[in-house]
Short mmCIF file of C-alpha atoms in Angstrom, two decimals:
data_model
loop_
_atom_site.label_atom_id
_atom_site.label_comp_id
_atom_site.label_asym_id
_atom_site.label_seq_id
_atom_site.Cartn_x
_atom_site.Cartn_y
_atom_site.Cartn_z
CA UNK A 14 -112.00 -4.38 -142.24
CA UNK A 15 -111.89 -7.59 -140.24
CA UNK A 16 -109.41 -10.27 -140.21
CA UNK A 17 -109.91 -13.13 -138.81
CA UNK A 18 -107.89 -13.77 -135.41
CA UNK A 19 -106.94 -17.23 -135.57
CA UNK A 20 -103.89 -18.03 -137.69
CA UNK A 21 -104.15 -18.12 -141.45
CA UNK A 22 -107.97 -17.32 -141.16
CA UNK A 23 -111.10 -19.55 -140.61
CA UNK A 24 -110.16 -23.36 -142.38
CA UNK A 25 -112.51 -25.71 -143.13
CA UNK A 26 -112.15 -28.89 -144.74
CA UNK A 27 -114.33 -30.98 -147.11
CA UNK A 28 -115.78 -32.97 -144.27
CA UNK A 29 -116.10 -29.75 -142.10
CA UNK A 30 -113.51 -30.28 -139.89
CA UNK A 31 -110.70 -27.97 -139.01
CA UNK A 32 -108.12 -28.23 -141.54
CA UNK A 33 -104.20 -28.81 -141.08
CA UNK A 34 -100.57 -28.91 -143.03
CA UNK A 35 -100.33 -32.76 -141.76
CA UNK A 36 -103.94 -33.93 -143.61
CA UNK A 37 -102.60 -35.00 -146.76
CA UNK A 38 -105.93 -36.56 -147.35
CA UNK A 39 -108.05 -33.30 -147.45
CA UNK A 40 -107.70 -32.03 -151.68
CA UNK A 41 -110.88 -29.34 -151.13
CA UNK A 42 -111.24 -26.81 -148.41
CA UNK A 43 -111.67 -23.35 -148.25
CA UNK A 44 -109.94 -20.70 -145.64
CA UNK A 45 -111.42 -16.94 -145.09
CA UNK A 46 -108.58 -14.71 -145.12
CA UNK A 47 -110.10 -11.24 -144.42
CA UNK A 48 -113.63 -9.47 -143.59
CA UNK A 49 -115.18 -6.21 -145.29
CA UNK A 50 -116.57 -4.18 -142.94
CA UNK A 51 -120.15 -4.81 -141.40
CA UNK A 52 -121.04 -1.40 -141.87
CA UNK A 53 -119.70 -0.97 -145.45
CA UNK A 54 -121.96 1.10 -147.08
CA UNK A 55 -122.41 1.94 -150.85
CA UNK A 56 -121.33 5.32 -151.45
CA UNK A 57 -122.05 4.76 -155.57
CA UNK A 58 -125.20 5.52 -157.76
CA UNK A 59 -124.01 2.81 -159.72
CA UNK A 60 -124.62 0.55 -157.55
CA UNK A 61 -127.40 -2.79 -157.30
CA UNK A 62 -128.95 -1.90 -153.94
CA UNK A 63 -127.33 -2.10 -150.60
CA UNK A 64 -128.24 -5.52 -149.00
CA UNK A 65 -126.74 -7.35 -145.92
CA UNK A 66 -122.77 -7.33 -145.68
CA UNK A 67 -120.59 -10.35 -146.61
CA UNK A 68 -117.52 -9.52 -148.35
CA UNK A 69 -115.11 -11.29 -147.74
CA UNK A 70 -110.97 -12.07 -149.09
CA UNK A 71 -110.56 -16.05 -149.10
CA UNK A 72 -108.50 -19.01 -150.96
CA UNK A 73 -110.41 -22.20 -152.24
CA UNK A 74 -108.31 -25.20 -152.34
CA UNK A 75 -108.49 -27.54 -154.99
CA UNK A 76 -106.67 -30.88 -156.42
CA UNK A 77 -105.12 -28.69 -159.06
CA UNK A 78 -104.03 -25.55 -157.16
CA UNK A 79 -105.73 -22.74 -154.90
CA UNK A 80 -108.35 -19.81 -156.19
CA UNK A 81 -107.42 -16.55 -154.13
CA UNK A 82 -111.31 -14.85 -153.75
CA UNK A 83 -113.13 -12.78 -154.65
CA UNK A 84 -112.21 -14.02 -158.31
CA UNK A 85 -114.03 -13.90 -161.78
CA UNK A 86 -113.94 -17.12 -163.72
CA UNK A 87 -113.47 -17.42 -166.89
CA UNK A 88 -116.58 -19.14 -168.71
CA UNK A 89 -115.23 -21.47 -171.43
CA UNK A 90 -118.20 -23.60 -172.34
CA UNK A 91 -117.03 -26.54 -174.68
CA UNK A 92 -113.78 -26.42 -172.90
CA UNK A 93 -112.57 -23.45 -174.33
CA UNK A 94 -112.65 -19.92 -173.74
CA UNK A 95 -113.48 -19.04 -177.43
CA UNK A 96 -110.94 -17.78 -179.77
CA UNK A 97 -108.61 -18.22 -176.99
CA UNK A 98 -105.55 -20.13 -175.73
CA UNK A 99 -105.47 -21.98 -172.12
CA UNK A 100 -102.12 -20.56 -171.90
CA UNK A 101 -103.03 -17.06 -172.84
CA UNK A 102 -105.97 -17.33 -169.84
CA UNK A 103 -103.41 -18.19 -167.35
CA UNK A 104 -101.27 -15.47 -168.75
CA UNK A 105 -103.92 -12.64 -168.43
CA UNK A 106 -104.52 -14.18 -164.76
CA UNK A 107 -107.25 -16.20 -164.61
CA UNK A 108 -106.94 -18.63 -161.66
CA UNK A 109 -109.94 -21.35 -162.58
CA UNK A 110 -112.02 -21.61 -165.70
CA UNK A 111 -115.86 -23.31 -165.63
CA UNK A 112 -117.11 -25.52 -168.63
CA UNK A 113 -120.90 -26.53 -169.59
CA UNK A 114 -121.52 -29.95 -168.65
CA UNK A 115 -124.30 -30.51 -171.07
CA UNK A 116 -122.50 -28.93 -173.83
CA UNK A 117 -119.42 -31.77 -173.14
CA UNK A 118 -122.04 -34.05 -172.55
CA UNK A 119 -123.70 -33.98 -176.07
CA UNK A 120 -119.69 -33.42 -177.52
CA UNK A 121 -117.27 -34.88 -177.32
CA UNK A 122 -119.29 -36.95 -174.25
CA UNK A 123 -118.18 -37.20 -170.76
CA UNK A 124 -116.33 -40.53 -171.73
CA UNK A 125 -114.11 -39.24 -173.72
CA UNK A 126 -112.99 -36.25 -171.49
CA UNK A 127 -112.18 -39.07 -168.64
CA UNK A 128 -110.31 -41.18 -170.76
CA UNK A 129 -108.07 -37.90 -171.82
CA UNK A 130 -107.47 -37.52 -167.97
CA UNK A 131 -110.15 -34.98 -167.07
CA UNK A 132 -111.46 -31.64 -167.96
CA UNK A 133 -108.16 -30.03 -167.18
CA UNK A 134 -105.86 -32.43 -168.86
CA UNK A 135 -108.15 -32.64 -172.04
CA UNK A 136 -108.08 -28.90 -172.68
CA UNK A 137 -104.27 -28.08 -171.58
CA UNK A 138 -105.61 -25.93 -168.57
CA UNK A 139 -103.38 -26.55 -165.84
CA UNK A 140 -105.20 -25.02 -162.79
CA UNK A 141 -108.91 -25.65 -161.29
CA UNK A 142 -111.97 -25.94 -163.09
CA UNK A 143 -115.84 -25.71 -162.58
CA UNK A 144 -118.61 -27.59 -164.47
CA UNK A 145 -122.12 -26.49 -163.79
CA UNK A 146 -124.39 -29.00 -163.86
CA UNK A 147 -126.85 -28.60 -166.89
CA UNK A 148 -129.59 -26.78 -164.94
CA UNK A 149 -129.53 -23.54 -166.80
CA UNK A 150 -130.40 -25.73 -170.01
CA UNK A 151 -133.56 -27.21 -168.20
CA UNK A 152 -135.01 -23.56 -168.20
CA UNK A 153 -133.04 -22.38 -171.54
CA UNK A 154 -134.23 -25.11 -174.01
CA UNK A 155 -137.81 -25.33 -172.16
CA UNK A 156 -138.60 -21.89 -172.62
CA UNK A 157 -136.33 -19.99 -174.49
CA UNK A 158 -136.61 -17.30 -172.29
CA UNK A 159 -133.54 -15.35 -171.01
CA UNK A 160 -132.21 -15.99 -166.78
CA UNK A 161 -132.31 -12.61 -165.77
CA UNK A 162 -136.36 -10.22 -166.73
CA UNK A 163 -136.76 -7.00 -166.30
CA UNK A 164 -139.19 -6.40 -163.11
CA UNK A 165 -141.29 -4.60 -166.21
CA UNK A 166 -141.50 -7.67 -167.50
CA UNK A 167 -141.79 -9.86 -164.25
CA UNK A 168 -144.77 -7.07 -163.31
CA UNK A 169 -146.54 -7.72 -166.22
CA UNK A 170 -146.76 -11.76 -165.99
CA UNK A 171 -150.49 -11.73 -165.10
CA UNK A 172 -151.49 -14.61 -167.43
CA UNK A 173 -148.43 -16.16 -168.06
CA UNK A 174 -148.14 -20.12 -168.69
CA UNK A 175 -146.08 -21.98 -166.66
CA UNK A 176 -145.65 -24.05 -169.41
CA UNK A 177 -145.15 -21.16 -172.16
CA UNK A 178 -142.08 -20.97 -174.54
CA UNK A 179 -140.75 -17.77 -175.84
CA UNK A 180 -141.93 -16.64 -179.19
CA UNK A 181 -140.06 -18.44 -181.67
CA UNK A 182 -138.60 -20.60 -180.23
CA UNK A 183 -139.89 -24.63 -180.14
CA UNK A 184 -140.12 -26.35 -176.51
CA UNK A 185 -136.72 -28.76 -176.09
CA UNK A 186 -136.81 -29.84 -172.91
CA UNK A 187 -139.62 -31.51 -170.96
CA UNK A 188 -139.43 -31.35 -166.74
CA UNK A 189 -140.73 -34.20 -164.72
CA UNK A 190 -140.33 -34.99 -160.52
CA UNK A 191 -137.53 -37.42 -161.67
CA UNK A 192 -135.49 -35.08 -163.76
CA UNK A 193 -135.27 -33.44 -167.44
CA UNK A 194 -135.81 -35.34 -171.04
CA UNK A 195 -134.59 -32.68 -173.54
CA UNK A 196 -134.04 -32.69 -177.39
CA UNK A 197 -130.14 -31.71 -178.84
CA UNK A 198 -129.85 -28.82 -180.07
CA UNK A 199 -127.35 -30.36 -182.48
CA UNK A 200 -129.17 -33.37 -183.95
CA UNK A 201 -132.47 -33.03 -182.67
CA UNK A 202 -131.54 -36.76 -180.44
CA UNK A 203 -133.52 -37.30 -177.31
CA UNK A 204 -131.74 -37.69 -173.65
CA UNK A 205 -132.73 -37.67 -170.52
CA UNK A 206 -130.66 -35.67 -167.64
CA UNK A 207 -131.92 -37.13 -163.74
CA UNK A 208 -129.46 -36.02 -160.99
CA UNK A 209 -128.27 -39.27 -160.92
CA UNK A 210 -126.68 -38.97 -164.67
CA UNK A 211 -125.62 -35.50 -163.70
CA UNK A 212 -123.46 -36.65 -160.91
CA UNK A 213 -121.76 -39.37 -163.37
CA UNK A 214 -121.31 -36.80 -166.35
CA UNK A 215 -119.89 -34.30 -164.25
CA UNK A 216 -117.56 -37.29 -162.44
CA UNK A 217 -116.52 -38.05 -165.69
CA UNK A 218 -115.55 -34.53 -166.67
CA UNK A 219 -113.78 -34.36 -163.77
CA UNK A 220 -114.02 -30.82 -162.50
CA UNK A 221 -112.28 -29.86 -159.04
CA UNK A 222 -115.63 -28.03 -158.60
CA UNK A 223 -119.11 -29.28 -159.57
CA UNK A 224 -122.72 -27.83 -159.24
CA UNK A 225 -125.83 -30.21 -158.43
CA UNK A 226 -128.52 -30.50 -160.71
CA UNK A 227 -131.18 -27.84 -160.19
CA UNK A 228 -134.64 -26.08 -162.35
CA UNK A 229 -134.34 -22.72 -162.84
CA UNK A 230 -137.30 -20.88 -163.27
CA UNK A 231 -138.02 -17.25 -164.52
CA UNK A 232 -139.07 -14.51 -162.93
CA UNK A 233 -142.42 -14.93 -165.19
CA UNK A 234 -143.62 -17.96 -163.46
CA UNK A 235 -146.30 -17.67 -160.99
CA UNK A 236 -145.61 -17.94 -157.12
CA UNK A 237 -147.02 -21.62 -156.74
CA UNK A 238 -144.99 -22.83 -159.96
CA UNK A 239 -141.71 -21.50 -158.02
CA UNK A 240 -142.55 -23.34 -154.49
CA UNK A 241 -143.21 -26.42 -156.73
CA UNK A 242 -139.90 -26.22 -158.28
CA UNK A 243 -137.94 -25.23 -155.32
CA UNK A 244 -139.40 -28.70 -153.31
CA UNK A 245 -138.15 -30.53 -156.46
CA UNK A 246 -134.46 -28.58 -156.29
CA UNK A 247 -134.65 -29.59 -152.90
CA UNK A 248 -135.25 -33.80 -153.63
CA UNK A 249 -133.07 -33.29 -156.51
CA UNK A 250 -130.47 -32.45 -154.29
CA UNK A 251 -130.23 -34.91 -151.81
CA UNK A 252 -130.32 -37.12 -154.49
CA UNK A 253 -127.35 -35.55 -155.90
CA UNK A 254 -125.38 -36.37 -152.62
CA UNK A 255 -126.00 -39.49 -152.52
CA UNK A 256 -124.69 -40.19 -156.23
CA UNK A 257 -121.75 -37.72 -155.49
CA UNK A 258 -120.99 -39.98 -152.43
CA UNK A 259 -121.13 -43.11 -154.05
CA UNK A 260 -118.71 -42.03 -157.25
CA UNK A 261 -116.33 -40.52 -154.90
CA UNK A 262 -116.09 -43.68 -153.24
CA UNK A 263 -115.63 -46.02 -156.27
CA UNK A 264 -113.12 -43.69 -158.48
CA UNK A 265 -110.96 -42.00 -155.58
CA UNK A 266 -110.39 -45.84 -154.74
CA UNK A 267 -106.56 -46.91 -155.59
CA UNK A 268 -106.40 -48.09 -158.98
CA UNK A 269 -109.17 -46.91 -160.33
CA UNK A 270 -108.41 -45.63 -163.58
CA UNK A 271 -104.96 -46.93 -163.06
CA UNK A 272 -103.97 -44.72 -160.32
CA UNK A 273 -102.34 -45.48 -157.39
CA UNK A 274 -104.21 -43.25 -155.49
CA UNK A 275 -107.33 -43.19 -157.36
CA UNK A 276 -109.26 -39.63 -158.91
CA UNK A 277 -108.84 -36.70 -156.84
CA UNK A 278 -111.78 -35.24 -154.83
CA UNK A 279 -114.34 -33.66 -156.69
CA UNK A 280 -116.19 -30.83 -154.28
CA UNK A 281 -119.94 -30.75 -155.06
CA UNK A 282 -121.63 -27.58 -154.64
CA UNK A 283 -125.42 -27.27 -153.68
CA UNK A 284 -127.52 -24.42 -155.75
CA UNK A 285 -130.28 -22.13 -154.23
CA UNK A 286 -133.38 -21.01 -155.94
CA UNK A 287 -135.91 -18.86 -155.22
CA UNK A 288 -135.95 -16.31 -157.86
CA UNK A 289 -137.62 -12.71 -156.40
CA UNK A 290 -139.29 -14.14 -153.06
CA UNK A 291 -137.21 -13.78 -149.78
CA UNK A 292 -138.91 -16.38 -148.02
CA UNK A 293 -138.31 -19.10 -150.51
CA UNK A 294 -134.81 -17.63 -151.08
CA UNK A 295 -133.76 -18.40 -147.24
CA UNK A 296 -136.00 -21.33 -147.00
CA UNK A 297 -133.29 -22.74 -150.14
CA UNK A 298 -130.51 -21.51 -148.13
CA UNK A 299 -131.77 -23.02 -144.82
CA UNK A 300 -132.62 -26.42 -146.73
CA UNK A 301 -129.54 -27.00 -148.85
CA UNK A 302 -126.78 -25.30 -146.05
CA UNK A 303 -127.81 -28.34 -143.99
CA UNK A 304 -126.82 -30.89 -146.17
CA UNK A 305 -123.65 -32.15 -147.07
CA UNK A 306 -122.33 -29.86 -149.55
CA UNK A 307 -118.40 -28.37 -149.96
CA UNK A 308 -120.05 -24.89 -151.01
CA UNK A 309 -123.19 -23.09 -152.66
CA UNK A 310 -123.79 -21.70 -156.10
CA UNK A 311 -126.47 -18.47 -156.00
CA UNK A 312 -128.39 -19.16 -159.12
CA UNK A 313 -132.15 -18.57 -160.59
CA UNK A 314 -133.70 -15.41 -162.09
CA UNK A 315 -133.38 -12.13 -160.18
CA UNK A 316 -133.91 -8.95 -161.65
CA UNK A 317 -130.60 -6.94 -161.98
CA UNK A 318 -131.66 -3.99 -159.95
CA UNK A 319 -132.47 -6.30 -156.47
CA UNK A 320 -128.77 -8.69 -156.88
CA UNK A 321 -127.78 -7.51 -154.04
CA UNK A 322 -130.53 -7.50 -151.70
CA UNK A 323 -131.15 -10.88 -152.96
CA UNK A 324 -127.44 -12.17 -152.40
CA UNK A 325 -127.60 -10.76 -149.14
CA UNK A 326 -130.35 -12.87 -147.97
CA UNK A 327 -128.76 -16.02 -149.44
CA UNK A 328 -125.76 -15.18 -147.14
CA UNK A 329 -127.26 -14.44 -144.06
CA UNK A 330 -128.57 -17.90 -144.23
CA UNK A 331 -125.55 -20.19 -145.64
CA UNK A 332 -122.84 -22.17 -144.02
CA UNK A 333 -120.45 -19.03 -143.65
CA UNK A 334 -117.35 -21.34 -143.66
CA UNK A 335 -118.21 -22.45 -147.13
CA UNK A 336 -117.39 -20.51 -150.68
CA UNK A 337 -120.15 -19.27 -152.32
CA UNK A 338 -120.72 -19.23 -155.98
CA UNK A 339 -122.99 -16.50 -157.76
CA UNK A 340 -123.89 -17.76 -161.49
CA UNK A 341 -123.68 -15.55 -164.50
CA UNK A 342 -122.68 -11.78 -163.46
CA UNK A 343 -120.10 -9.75 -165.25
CA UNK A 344 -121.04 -6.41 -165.42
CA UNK A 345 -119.11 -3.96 -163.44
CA UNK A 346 -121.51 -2.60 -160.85
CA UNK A 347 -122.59 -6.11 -160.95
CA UNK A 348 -119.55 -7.80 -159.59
CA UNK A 349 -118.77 -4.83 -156.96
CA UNK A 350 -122.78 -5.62 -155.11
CA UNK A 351 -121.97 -9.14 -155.20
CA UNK A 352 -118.91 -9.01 -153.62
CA UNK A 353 -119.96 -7.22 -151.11
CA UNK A 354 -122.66 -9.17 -150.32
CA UNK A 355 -120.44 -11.92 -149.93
CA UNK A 356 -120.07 -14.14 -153.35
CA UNK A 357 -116.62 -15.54 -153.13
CA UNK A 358 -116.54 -16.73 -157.02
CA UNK A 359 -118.71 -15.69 -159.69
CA UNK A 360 -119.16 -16.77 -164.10
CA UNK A 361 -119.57 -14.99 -167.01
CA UNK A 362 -119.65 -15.41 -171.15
CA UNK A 363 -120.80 -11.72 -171.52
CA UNK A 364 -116.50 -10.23 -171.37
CA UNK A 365 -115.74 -12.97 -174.54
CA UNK A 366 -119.44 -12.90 -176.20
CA UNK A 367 -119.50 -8.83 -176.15
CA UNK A 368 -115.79 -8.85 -177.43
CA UNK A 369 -116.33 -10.96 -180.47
CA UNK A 370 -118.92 -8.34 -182.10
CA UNK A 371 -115.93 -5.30 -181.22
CA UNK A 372 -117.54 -4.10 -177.52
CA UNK A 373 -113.89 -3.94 -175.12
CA UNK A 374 -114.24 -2.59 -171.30
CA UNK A 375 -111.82 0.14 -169.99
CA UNK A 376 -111.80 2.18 -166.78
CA UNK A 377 -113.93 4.79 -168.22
CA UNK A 378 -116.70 2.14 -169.73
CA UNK A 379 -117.52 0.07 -172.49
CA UNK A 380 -117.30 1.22 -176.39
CA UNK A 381 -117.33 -0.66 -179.65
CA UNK A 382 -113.76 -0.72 -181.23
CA UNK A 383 -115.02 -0.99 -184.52
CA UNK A 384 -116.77 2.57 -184.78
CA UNK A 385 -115.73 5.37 -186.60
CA UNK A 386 -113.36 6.80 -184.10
CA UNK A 387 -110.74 3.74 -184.39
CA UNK A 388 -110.04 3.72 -187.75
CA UNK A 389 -106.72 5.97 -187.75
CA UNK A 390 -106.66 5.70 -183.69
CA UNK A 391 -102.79 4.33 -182.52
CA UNK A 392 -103.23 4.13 -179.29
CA UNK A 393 -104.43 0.80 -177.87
CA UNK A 394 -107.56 -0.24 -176.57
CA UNK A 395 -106.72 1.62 -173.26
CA UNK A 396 -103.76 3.41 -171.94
CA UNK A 397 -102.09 1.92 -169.44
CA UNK A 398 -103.51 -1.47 -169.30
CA UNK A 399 -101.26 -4.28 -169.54
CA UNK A 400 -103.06 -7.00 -171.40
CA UNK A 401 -101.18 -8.72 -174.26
CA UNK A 402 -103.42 -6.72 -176.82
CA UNK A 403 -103.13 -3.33 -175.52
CA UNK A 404 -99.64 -3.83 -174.98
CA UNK A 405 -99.11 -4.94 -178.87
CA UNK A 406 -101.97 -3.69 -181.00
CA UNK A 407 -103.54 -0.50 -181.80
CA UNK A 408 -107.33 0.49 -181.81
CA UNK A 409 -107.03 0.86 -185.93
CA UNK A 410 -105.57 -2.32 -186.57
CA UNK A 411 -108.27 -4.13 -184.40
CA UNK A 412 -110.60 -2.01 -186.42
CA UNK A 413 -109.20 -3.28 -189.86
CA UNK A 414 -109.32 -7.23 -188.54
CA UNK A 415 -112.79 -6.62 -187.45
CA UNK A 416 -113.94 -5.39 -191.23
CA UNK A 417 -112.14 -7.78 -192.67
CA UNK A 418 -113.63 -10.52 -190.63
CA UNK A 419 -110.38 -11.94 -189.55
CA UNK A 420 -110.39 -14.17 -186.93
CA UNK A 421 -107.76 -12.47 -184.70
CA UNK A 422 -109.59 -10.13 -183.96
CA UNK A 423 -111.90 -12.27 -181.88
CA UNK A 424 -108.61 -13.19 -180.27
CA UNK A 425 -107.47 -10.02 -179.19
CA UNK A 426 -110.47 -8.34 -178.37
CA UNK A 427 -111.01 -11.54 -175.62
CA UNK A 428 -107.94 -11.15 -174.03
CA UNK A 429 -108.52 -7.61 -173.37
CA UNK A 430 -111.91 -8.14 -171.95
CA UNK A 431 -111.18 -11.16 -169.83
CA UNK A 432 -108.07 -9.15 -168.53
CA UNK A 433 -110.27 -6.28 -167.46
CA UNK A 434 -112.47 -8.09 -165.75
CA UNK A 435 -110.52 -10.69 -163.95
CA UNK A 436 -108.10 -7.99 -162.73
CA UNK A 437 -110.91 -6.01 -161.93
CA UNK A 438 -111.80 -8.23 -159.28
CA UNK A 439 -108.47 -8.97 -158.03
CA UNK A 440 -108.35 -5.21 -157.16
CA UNK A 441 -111.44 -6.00 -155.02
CA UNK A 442 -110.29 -8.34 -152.99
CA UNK A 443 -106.91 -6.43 -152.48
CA UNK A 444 -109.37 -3.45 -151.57
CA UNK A 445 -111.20 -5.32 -149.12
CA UNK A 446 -107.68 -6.62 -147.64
CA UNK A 447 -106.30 -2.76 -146.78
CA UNK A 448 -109.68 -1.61 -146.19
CA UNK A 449 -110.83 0.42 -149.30
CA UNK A 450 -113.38 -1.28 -150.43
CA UNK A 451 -116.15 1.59 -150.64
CA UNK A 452 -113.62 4.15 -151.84
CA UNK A 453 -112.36 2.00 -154.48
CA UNK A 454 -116.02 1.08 -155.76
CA UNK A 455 -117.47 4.70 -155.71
CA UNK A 456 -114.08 5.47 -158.00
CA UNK A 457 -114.04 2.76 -160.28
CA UNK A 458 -117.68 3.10 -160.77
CA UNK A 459 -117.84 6.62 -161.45
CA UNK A 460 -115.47 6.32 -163.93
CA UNK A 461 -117.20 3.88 -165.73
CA UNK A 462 -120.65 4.62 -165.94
CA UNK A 463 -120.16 8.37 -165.87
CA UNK A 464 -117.38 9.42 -167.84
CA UNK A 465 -119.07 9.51 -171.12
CA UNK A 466 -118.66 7.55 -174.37
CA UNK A 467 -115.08 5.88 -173.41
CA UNK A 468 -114.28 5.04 -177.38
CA UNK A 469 -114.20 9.03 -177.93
CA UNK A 470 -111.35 10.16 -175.70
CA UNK A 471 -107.88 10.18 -176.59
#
């Protein structure tokens, strides 16, 4: 382990100079605390492949209130973690939460959130927030087809449209060099998303932390389909800065919005493409980590079984004195490769979308608390842990909600789950802080994936 020599770790501010106690002005910036190891190694069969080494312990400072990393956020879509309270997320210890700007764009609209004060004031959240930028839609409603394909399926693409959409499923969005017209999913209304409107909506939302407006592809397309759509990520980006520049300037100024000091700073991070190819993946990173960006989100298809290798060669490349966002892990051994490859922050629906249909994590993996084995069970979802639910309910009364379809039991089953996995990576970083890093992922792995069914023991 590694820590950084100079006092209180590496700071940078938003405009990339060295940051200090006396620059009042600065609201974003982000300070590296400690350093894993450089020759970490994997010591876990569990794990996603063993790529370059970037883990790293770090705060993120935002307008409403620091994010100690490596740290899980919360995904809460339409500004709300469903079936959950704000107050119960910051209870269970989640530090920021990260809302769907096209989702708040199509309802309630992005008007409406600024007018309530912001993302944060509309939803009663009081710490920072992410909004990614409607990207993942582009792909999503255009295809149909899931982010993350099997190399079985990625292997057997010979033939594959560009232009295909998944069986089933009708075409909703329609990509251009300018940016994205798309059909609502919720009237069937026609839009049009161009970086430009991207930057306002997510202005408007007011997120401390906001993702430019990017295509993601699938690991399906062919080679020349993903070098077109990187070049367009690419001019879609810069146009993104430019937009982001000019809003910053018109609503931080005073009075705006009747504030004396105008909206805080919103940082704007750049995201890399590149699905499976290394060279386009590090061409991204080399392209985008020399604009003017407060951080990077790590997004596109990859194929589970190469994360890693994959982050690793996005980190080599970046701005190392920026955070780094990954988009859309939550798995386990997903969250321990990432980190070590250096992914400061990383999103998830899968610990609240699992929970509602009865799946809960534990130490010794994942079972459905709605089988057989519940129904005159006392003990609580797992021994020991100190989530609200476990701490208050037992296994057969979440069992009895769950058959009688009451909606509590979406409620408790959440909190569990987001507790798991948000303390889950708090444990990383304080492993990577003493120096335990590989010891604590070959345990905590080991236990999960090879302890048997978990929902069976006592």
């Amino acid at each position: 382990m590694h820590t950084d020599s100079a006092p209180g770790g590496d700071s940078t501010a938003r405009d990339g100079t060295s940051a200090s106690p006396d620059r009042a002005e600065v609201s974003f910036g982000f300070t590296i605390e400690s350093r894993l190891d450089p020759g970490s190694r994997t010591r876990s069969p569990y794990s996603l492949g063993q790529g370059s080494v970037h883990g790293r312990t770090g705060v993120i400072r935002t307008p409403h209130g620091d994010i100690q990393t490596p740290a899980f956020i919360p995904v809460g879509t339409k500004a709300t973690v469903k079936a959950v309270r704000p107050e119960e997320m910051r209870e269970l210890g989640a530090q920021a939460l990260l809302a769907n700007a096209y989702h708040l764009y199509l309802q309630p609209g992005a008007d409406l959130v600024d007018e309530a004060g912001g993302l944060a004031a509309f939803m009663n959240w009081h710490g920072p927030t992410f909004t990614d930028s409607g990207g993942f839609q582009v792909m999503s409603l255009g295809s149909g087809f899931k982010k993350v394909i099997s190399m079985e399926a990625a292997a057997d693409k010979a033939g594959f449209d560009d232009d295909a959409t998944a069986a089933g499923k009708e075409r909703l969005s329609f990509v251009d060099d300018d940016g994205v017209n798309f059909k609502s999913h919720l009237d069937g209304s026609l839009h049009r998303f161009t970086p430009e409107i991207s930057m306002r909506v997510q202005h408007q939302l007011g997120a401390d932390i906001m993702f430019a407006f990017d295509e993601l592809t699938t690991l399906m397309n062919s080679r020349a389909y993903q070098e077109e759509s990187l070049e367009r990520t690419r001019l879609w980006a810069i146009r993104c800065i430019e937009e982001h520049k000019k809003l910053t300037a018109e609503r931080s100024a005073p009075g705006f919005a009747g504030l004396p000091g105008g909206k805080p700073y919103q940082a704007l991070f750049g995201v890399i493409q590149g699905a499976q190819y290394e060279d386009l993946r590090r061409k991204a990173c080399r392209d985008l980590g020399a604009m003017d960006f407060d951080g990077y989100g790590i997004g596109g298809a990859l194929e589970k079984e190469s994360l890693g290798t994959i982050v690793g060669w996005c980190n080599d490349e970046l701005p190392e004195d920026r955070p780094r966002h990954l988009l859309g892990i939550s798995e386990p051994n997903d969250m321990f490769t990432a980190v070590r490859a250096g992914a400061d922050t990383f999103d998830c629906v899968q610990p609240s979308r699992v929970a509602r249909n009865g799946a809960v994590y534990t130490a010794y993996g994942r079972y459905n608390v709605n089988n057989a084995a519940s129904e005159r069970n006392w003990d609580p979802i797992e021994p020991g842990c100190e989530c609200y639910t476990c701490q208050n309910y037992s296994r057969a009364y979440l069992r009895h909600l769950f058959k009688a379809k009451e909606m509590l039991f979406s409620t408790l089953c959440t909190i569990h789950n987001e507790h798991y996995t948000v303390r889950l990576v708090e444990k990383m970083r304080e492993a990577i802080a003493d120096g335990t890093f590989d010891e604590y992922e070959e345990e905590t792995l080991g236990r999960f994936y090879g302890s048997g069914p978990a929902g069976q023991r006592g």
